[in-house]
């Protein structure tokens, strides 16, 4: 593996790991909010009024923050029956199908990124806030373009051969 490939591979894996750690922290925050709300409801008859809203926002952020790690490790839901059966008999067809899968992933992530940027810009300009707790939405909404951009870069690097899909 060349120096450039190693640099790109490590950089993308570390970036994905950083976002995955943020995803795990948002899951911990969900747990803390739910436990606090339940304890306050049980003992003080005063649950956190913003718990459901915050948990929903954190869950969405967690999903998108974890997506680059799933992309770089190839841990999406995949049906490998066709590719596995073709690898031994017709390797170039299996490679073509894998390349097509990368192109579909790149196209999908690129499309979501294209749609998410104006959506986030609108939220920033209007300073949109959640309905109940009045939580600013654009910090959480910025997770989508960041995550999708990193997924696009991962797919593009895989397409160019800078990173390989880890075999399971």
PDB file of C-alpha atoms in Angstrom:
ATOM      1  CA  UNK A   1       0.000   0.000   0.000  1.00  0.00           C
ATOM      2  CA  UNK A   2       1.464   3.352  -0.986  1.00  0.00           C
ATOM      3  CA  UNK A   3       2.081   6.210   1.406  1.00  0.00           C
ATOM      4  CA  UNK A   4      -0.860   8.201  -0.018  1.00  0.00           C
ATOM      5  CA  UNK A   5      -3.234   5.242   0.326  1.00  0.00           C
ATOM      6  CA  UNK A   6      -2.103   4.652   3.900  1.00  0.00           C
ATOM      7  CA  UNK A   7      -2.554   8.334   4.735  1.00  0.00           C
ATOM      8  CA  UNK A   8      -6.050   8.441   3.210  1.00  0.00           C
ATOM      9  CA  UNK A   9      -7.038   5.125   4.822  1.00  0.00           C
ATOM     10  CA  UNK A  10      -5.914   6.182   8.303  1.00  0.00           C
ATOM     11  CA  UNK A  11      -7.398   9.667   7.960  1.00  0.00           C
ATOM     12  CA  UNK A  12     -10.809   8.358   6.920  1.00  0.00           C
ATOM     13  CA  UNK A  13     -10.816   5.642   9.593  1.00  0.00           C
ATOM     14  CA  UNK A  14      -9.904   8.144  12.314  1.00  0.00           C
ATOM     15  CA  UNK A  15     -12.541  10.603  11.115  1.00  0.00           C
ATOM     16  CA  UNK A  16     -15.157   7.856  11.101  1.00  0.00           C
ATOM     17  CA  UNK A  17     -14.012   6.737  14.557  1.00  0.00           C
ATOM     18  CA  UNK A  18     -14.337  10.278  15.896  1.00  0.00           C
ATOM     19  CA  UNK A  19     -17.912  10.499  14.635  1.00  0.00           C
ATOM     20  CA  UNK A  20     -18.648   7.022  16.026  1.00  0.00           C
ATOM     21  CA  UNK A  21     -17.417   8.158  19.443  1.00  0.00           C
ATOM     22  CA  UNK A  22     -19.726  11.182  19.211  1.00  0.00           C
ATOM     23  CA  UNK A  23     -22.521   8.768  18.285  1.00  0.00           C
ATOM     24  CA  UNK A  24     -21.810   6.681  21.375  1.00  0.00           C
ATOM     25  CA  UNK A  25     -21.784   9.811  23.525  1.00  0.00           C
ATOM     26  CA  UNK A  26     -25.163  10.844  22.145  1.00  0.00           C
ATOM     27  CA  UNK A  27     -26.500   7.391  23.070  1.00  0.00           C
ATOM     28  CA  UNK A  28     -25.142   7.876  26.592  1.00  0.00           C
ATOM     29  CA  UNK A  29     -26.845  11.287  26.679  1.00  0.00           C
ATOM     30  CA  UNK A  30     -30.115   9.615  25.657  1.00  0.00           C
ATOM     31  CA  UNK A  31     -29.746   7.171  28.531  1.00  0.00           C
ATOM     32  CA  UNK A  32     -28.991   9.972  31.010  1.00  0.00           C
ATOM     33  CA  UNK A  33     -32.000  12.033  29.867  1.00  0.00           C
ATOM     34  CA  UNK A  34     -34.370   9.056  30.067  1.00  0.00           C
ATOM     35  CA  UNK A  35     -33.111   7.961  33.485  1.00  0.00           C
ATOM     36  CA  UNK A  36     -33.314  11.517  34.827  1.00  0.00           C
ATOM     37  CA  UNK A  37     -36.834  11.919  33.474  1.00  0.00           C
ATOM     38  CA  UNK A  38     -37.991   8.614  34.978  1.00  0.00           C
ATOM     39  CA  UNK A  39     -36.429   9.395  38.378  1.00  0.00           C
ATOM     40  CA  UNK A  40     -37.930  12.881  38.406  1.00  0.00           C
ATOM     41  CA  UNK A  41     -41.327  11.487  37.417  1.00  0.00           C
ATOM     42  CA  UNK A  42     -41.243   8.708  40.025  1.00  0.00           C
ATOM     43  CA  UNK A  43     -39.946  10.641  43.017  1.00  0.00           C
ATOM     44  CA  UNK A  44     -40.908  14.241  42.352  1.00  0.00           C
ATOM     45  CA  UNK A  45     -43.853  13.891  39.961  1.00  0.00           C
ATOM     46  CA  UNK A  46     -42.079  16.292  37.622  1.00  0.00           C
ATOM     47  CA  UNK A  47     -40.651  14.618  34.491  1.00  0.00           C
ATOM     48  CA  UNK A  48     -38.397  16.529  32.132  1.00  0.00           C
ATOM     49  CA  UNK A  49     -40.763  18.240  29.716  1.00  0.00           C
ATOM     50  CA  UNK A  50     -38.181  18.183  26.928  1.00  0.00           C
ATOM     51  CA  UNK A  51     -37.093  14.547  27.295  1.00  0.00           C
ATOM     52  CA  UNK A  52     -38.952  13.080  24.295  1.00  0.00           C
ATOM     53  CA  UNK A  53     -37.917  15.872  21.982  1.00  0.00           C
ATOM     54  CA  UNK A  54     -34.260  15.772  23.013  1.00  0.00           C
ATOM     55  CA  UNK A  55     -34.125  11.974  22.825  1.00  0.00           C
ATOM     56  CA  UNK A  56     -35.529  12.050  19.288  1.00  0.00           C
ATOM     57  CA  UNK A  57     -32.980  14.639  18.166  1.00  0.00           C
ATOM     58  CA  UNK A  58     -30.103  12.767  19.808  1.00  0.00           C
ATOM     59  CA  UNK A  59     -31.227   9.475  18.271  1.00  0.00           C
ATOM     60  CA  UNK A  60     -31.254  10.995  14.795  1.00  0.00           C
ATOM     61  CA  UNK A  61     -27.829  12.536  15.376  1.00  0.00           C
ATOM     62  CA  UNK A  62     -26.503   9.215  16.673  1.00  0.00           C
ATOM     63  CA  UNK A  63     -27.663   7.375  13.576  1.00  0.00           C
ATOM     64  CA  UNK A  64     -25.984   9.787  11.196  1.00  0.00           C
ATOM     65  CA  UNK A  65     -22.820  10.017  13.298  1.00  0.00           C
ATOM     66  CA  UNK A  66     -22.422   6.221  13.210  1.00  0.00           C
ATOM     67  CA  UNK A  67     -23.016   5.928   9.459  1.00  0.00           C
ATOM     68  CA  UNK A  68     -19.443   6.716   8.290  1.00  0.00           C
ATOM     69  CA  UNK A  69     -18.043   3.949  10.517  1.00  0.00           C
ATOM     70  CA  UNK A  70     -20.540   1.473   9.102  1.00  0.00           C
ATOM     71  CA  UNK A  71     -19.618   2.656   5.607  1.00  0.00           C
ATOM     72  CA  UNK A  72     -15.872   2.335   6.032  1.00  0.00           C
ATOM     73  CA  UNK A  73     -16.189  -1.118   7.593  1.00  0.00           C
ATOM     74  CA  UNK A  74     -18.816  -2.250   5.078  1.00  0.00           C
ATOM     75  CA  UNK A  75     -21.209  -3.234   7.836  1.00  0.00           C
ATOM     76  CA  UNK A  76     -24.363  -2.119   6.079  1.00  0.00           C
ATOM     77  CA  UNK A  77     -26.984  -4.713   5.367  1.00  0.00           C
ATOM     78  CA  UNK A  78     -25.644  -6.484   2.302  1.00  0.00           C
ATOM     79  CA  UNK A  79     -26.834  -9.450   0.321  1.00  0.00           C
ATOM     80  CA  UNK A  80     -23.604 -11.185  -0.623  1.00  0.00           C
ATOM     81  CA  UNK A  81     -25.032 -14.418  -1.984  1.00  0.00           C
ATOM     82  CA  UNK A  82     -24.579 -13.375  -5.624  1.00  0.00           C
ATOM     83  CA  UNK A  83     -21.119 -11.861  -5.190  1.00  0.00           C
ATOM     84  CA  UNK A  84     -19.843 -14.800  -3.114  1.00  0.00           C
ATOM     85  CA  UNK A  85     -21.019 -17.316  -5.703  1.00  0.00           C
ATOM     86  CA  UNK A  86     -19.503 -15.313  -8.576  1.00  0.00           C
ATOM     87  CA  UNK A  87     -16.113 -14.677  -6.941  1.00  0.00           C
ATOM     88  CA  UNK A  88     -14.893 -18.199  -7.596  1.00  0.00           C
ATOM     89  CA  UNK A  89     -16.372 -18.590 -11.094  1.00  0.00           C
ATOM     90  CA  UNK A  90     -16.350 -15.144 -12.715  1.00  0.00           C
ATOM     91  CA  UNK A  91     -14.265 -12.735 -10.619  1.00  0.00           C
ATOM     92  CA  UNK A  92     -14.604  -9.717 -12.938  1.00  0.00           C
ATOM     93  CA  UNK A  93     -18.432  -9.831 -12.718  1.00  0.00           C
ATOM     94  CA  UNK A  94     -18.246  -9.876  -8.914  1.00  0.00           C
ATOM     95  CA  UNK A  95     -15.897  -6.885  -9.091  1.00  0.00           C
ATOM     96  CA  UNK A  96     -18.280  -5.074 -11.455  1.00  0.00           C
ATOM     97  CA  UNK A  97     -21.201  -5.665  -9.079  1.00  0.00           C
ATOM     98  CA  UNK A  98     -19.110  -4.397  -6.144  1.00  0.00           C
ATOM     99  CA  UNK A  99     -18.195  -1.287  -8.140  1.00  0.00           C
ATOM    100  CA  UNK A 100     -21.854  -0.743  -8.992  1.00  0.00           C
ATOM    101  CA  UNK A 101     -22.674  -0.988  -5.273  1.00  0.00           C
ATOM    102  CA  UNK A 102     -20.053   1.659  -4.498  1.00  0.00           C
ATOM    103  CA  UNK A 103     -21.516   3.926  -7.195  1.00  0.00           C
ATOM    104  CA  UNK A 104     -25.028   3.485  -5.787  1.00  0.00           C
ATOM    105  CA  UNK A 105     -23.759   4.323  -2.286  1.00  0.00           C
ATOM    106  CA  UNK A 106     -21.893   7.352  -3.611  1.00  0.00           C
ATOM    107  CA  UNK A 107     -24.955   8.529  -5.507  1.00  0.00           C
ATOM    108  CA  UNK A 108     -27.273   8.079  -2.536  1.00  0.00           C
ATOM    109  CA  UNK A 109     -24.980   9.838  -0.061  1.00  0.00           C
ATOM    110  CA  UNK A 110     -24.312  12.603  -2.568  1.00  0.00           C
ATOM    111  CA  UNK A 111     -28.028  13.106  -3.097  1.00  0.00           C
ATOM    112  CA  UNK A 112     -28.729  13.279   0.652  1.00  0.00           C
ATOM    113  CA  UNK A 113     -25.822  15.732   1.036  1.00  0.00           C
ATOM    114  CA  UNK A 114     -27.198  17.852  -1.817  1.00  0.00           C
ATOM    115  CA  UNK A 115     -30.614  17.979  -0.137  1.00  0.00           C
ATOM    116  CA  UNK A 116     -29.299  18.487   3.419  1.00  0.00           C
ATOM    117  CA  UNK A 117     -27.172  21.566   2.825  1.00  0.00           C
ATOM    118  CA  UNK A 118     -30.019  23.965   1.838  1.00  0.00           C
ATOM    119  CA  UNK A 119     -32.120  22.480   4.638  1.00  0.00           C
ATOM    120  CA  UNK A 120     -29.386  23.265   7.164  1.00  0.00           C
ATOM    121  CA  UNK A 121     -28.785  26.739   5.696  1.00  0.00           C
ATOM    122  CA  UNK A 122     -32.497  27.491   6.083  1.00  0.00           C
ATOM    123  CA  UNK A 123     -32.372  26.410   9.737  1.00  0.00           C
ATOM    124  CA  UNK A 124     -29.327  28.602  10.365  1.00  0.00           C
ATOM    125  CA  UNK A 125     -30.849  31.674   8.699  1.00  0.00           C
ATOM    126  CA  UNK A 126     -34.146  31.300  10.569  1.00  0.00           C
ATOM    127  CA  UNK A 127     -32.519  30.105  13.808  1.00  0.00           C
ATOM    128  CA  UNK A 128     -35.051  27.302  13.971  1.00  0.00           C
ATOM    129  CA  UNK A 129     -35.751  25.820  17.377  1.00  0.00           C
ATOM    130  CA  UNK A 130     -37.599  22.731  18.505  1.00  0.00           C
ATOM    131  CA  UNK A 131     -41.222  23.143  19.408  1.00  0.00           C
ATOM    132  CA  UNK A 132     -41.341  22.269  23.103  1.00  0.00           C
ATOM    133  CA  UNK A 133     -37.878  22.847  24.548  1.00  0.00           C
ATOM    134  CA  UNK A 134     -36.771  25.550  22.098  1.00  0.00           C
ATOM    135  CA  UNK A 135     -33.510  23.704  21.370  1.00  0.00           C
ATOM    136  CA  UNK A 136     -31.556  25.202  18.457  1.00  0.00           C
ATOM    137  CA  UNK A 137     -31.860  22.730  15.607  1.00  0.00           C
ATOM    138  CA  UNK A 138     -29.009  23.612  13.296  1.00  0.00           C
ATOM    139  CA  UNK A 139     -26.199  22.170  15.455  1.00  0.00           C
ATOM    140  CA  UNK A 140     -27.922  18.796  15.286  1.00  0.00           C
ATOM    141  CA  UNK A 141     -28.934  19.316  11.663  1.00  0.00           C
ATOM    142  CA  UNK A 142     -25.297  19.920  10.708  1.00  0.00           C
ATOM    143  CA  UNK A 143     -24.602  16.278  11.542  1.00  0.00           C
ATOM    144  CA  UNK A 144     -26.332  15.138   8.340  1.00  0.00           C
ATOM    145  CA  UNK A 145     -24.156  17.018   5.821  1.00  0.00           C
ATOM    146  CA  UNK A 146     -20.967  16.228   7.749  1.00  0.00           C
ATOM    147  CA  UNK A 147     -21.820  12.528   7.908  1.00  0.00           C
ATOM    148  CA  UNK A 148     -22.942  12.288   4.293  1.00  0.00           C
ATOM    149  CA  UNK A 149     -19.871  14.198   3.069  1.00  0.00           C
ATOM    150  CA  UNK A 150     -17.595  11.788   4.919  1.00  0.00           C
ATOM    151  CA  UNK A 151     -19.533   8.808   3.503  1.00  0.00           C
ATOM    152  CA  UNK A 152     -19.127  10.257  -0.015  1.00  0.00           C
ATOM    153  CA  UNK A 153     -15.395  10.652   0.536  1.00  0.00           C
ATOM    154  CA  UNK A 154     -15.177   7.056   1.817  1.00  0.00           C
ATOM    155  CA  UNK A 155     -17.052   5.698  -1.206  1.00  0.00           C
ATOM    156  CA  UNK A 156     -14.942   7.803  -3.571  1.00  0.00           C
ATOM    157  CA  UNK A 157     -11.700   6.607  -1.935  1.00  0.00           C
ATOM    158  CA  UNK A 158     -12.922   3.021  -2.187  1.00  0.00           C
ATOM    159  CA  UNK A 159     -13.822   3.546  -5.855  1.00  0.00           C
ATOM    160  CA  UNK A 160     -10.317   4.862  -6.563  1.00  0.00           C
ATOM    161  CA  UNK A 161      -8.743   1.976  -4.660  1.00  0.00           C
ATOM    162  CA  UNK A 162      -7.302   4.009  -1.793  1.00  0.00           C
ATOM    163  CA  UNK A 163      -9.148   1.902   0.769  1.00  0.00           C
ATOM    164  CA  UNK A 164     -10.324  -1.672   0.604  1.00  0.00           C
ATOM    165  CA  UNK A 165     -13.461  -3.190   2.061  1.00  0.00           C
ATOM    166  CA  UNK A 166     -12.519  -5.170   5.155  1.00  0.00           C
ATOM    167  CA  UNK A 167     -13.388  -8.844   4.742  1.00  0.00           C
ATOM    168  CA  UNK A 168     -15.520 -10.364   7.449  1.00  0.00           C
TER     169      UNK A 168
END
